[in-house]
Amino acid sequence: MGFAFADVGGEPYWDESACYRFTEAEIDTLEAATAEVERISRAAVDHAVRQGLNDPLGIPDGAWHIVTRSWERQEPSLYGRLDLRWDGTGAPKLLEYNADTPTALFEAAVVQWEWLQCLDDGRGPERHDQFNSLHERLIAAWGAMGLPSTVHFSCDAESIEDRGTVDYLRDTAMQAGLEAPFLAMEEIGWNGQVFTDAAENPIEAMFKLYPWDWLLREAFGANIPKAPTRWIEPAWRLIPASKAFLSLLWHLNPDHPNLLAAHLEPGRTGRPEIAKPLWGREGANITAPGIETDGPYGDQPRVWQEYAELPCFAGRYPVLGSWIIAGEPGGLGIREDATPVTRDSSRFVPHYFD
Amino acid sequence: MRMARTITLVLLGGGVMLGGAAMLIGPGSSRENRQRACQEARAQNRPDAEQICAAARTYSSSGGYHGAPWFLGRSGRSASTTAGSALVASNGFRGSATTVSSRGGFGSSSRSFSSSGS
């Protein structure tokens, strides 16, 4: 397909040397698990807001009112991605919820669909199907979010992967009838009353592929409560974005078939555990049996989750990224690694079902 | 689930063009961002297109906005903490035709942590 990040650091990222083949019943299982985890996640967010659980979630007091106000206004979420462990038997298990800045969207929505069109000498669409209605759902979601006519889009412009994801989302927003200009995060202005773009236009709504926990650590974060800007993802997504949310889910839904036991203290699951920093990303600073990764998040509090090693197929460890668009299951993207840890360099492998 | 389906892209030119589009946006390429914003604004007949294009010309002629060296040089303050209106005064002129935003207050974490999404 020739998309910009088909290679990452000289290594292939898009990998069609293999693919995953599902049955329709297996896709139904994944779709149902995704809907179920989303259902209990929304309930858990509501519980966290009502009970004021910001401290165990790792959200500072000063940021909590931004989160709760966002939830009470029911600001809609555009998208999220559940990372699931599943080998085709039993119930899919939630590894974590990428609720704030999920990526690998364009390849899931567009590139693997185009791959399907080319499969079997062009007869792929006749013979196979794909768990993928992401594109249509995104366009519909933009139109249903009650946004102003212009939504600004921003990310770290030096990340080609992030910029690709943002440009794809801009595309879907434009197809929903929105204006969708881009500016880099450091180009966002503050005029004392509102955030502004480079031409001093007020930013009424902002899609940011930039984590909330970063926004709230930075100099302009203090202006967020004063500004009328609608943020996408909304601030309440900080709650499921915290890895401590895995522990809250387990607390509220013990022994749920789609969850792995998780606690805020080590040794409580009674099984081998993986420790994850609350705001860690891309497999950094995790500790599990036989695994210890480095990274910049070593000073953060952790959650301890029952360790369920990824299944291994021909030496490859897949994570199933199940997308949620506007609160509903929308498609699947699979990332593989040669190790049990999924990182930003893990390869994207397409799928189909019969 | 199976359906007749064609994915249309209006910005990325059929999907294949994403590579070309995104490759333009390399490190320090905010000038290209603004020029592209100008082109998009004109293509969409936006009422503020000329304003956006004027801003793109201004930034490119000043050698790039990242770091804003002339800004810092004149005021001696950092862009992230100094309001634009104060800078106008510090230049020796009185009054301000427009309110100028301070910038650079977001983006620092991506230099400390990984810049990629999750």
XYZ file of C-alpha atoms in Angstrom, chain B residues 21-80:
60
model
C 1.501 13.020 2.481
C 2.969 11.929 5.754
C 6.504 11.841 4.472
C 6.312 15.585 4.000
C 5.896 15.993 7.703
C 9.355 15.285 8.932
C 11.107 16.798 11.927
C 11.001 20.557 11.939
C 8.692 20.732 8.963
C 6.026 22.983 10.400
C 6.530 25.297 7.432
C 5.230 22.505 5.206
C 2.324 22.024 7.606
C 1.311 25.611 7.200
C 1.769 25.639 3.474
C -0.390 22.569 3.230
C -2.968 24.187 5.500
C -2.948 27.146 3.132
C -3.471 24.916 0.104
C -6.249 23.022 1.828
C -7.943 26.212 2.930
C -7.919 27.577 -0.589
C -9.115 24.299 -2.047
C -12.030 24.316 0.383
C -12.812 27.998 -0.258
C -12.623 28.695 3.410
C -13.406 32.307 4.323
C -10.211 32.508 6.365
C -8.023 30.995 3.647
C -6.070 34.160 2.943
C -5.492 34.693 6.643
C -4.070 31.178 6.926
C -1.914 31.683 3.858
C -0.655 35.011 5.171
C 0.345 33.294 8.395
C 2.143 30.593 6.386
C 4.131 33.239 4.503
C 5.033 35.068 7.691
C 6.294 31.986 9.424
C 8.318 30.750 6.477
C 10.035 34.104 6.019
C 11.014 34.237 9.688
C 12.887 30.971 9.403
C 10.356 28.683 11.047
C 8.178 28.972 14.063
C 9.633 26.158 16.157
C 11.707 27.740 18.860
C 10.714 31.216 17.649
C 14.222 32.632 17.996
C 13.384 36.217 17.121
C 10.557 36.153 19.603
C 12.832 35.067 22.394
C 15.609 37.358 21.301
C 13.549 40.491 21.531
C 11.757 39.732 24.731
C 14.277 37.667 26.607
C 11.441 35.484 27.806
C 10.340 32.040 26.884
C 7.487 31.641 24.452
C 5.723 29.281 26.820
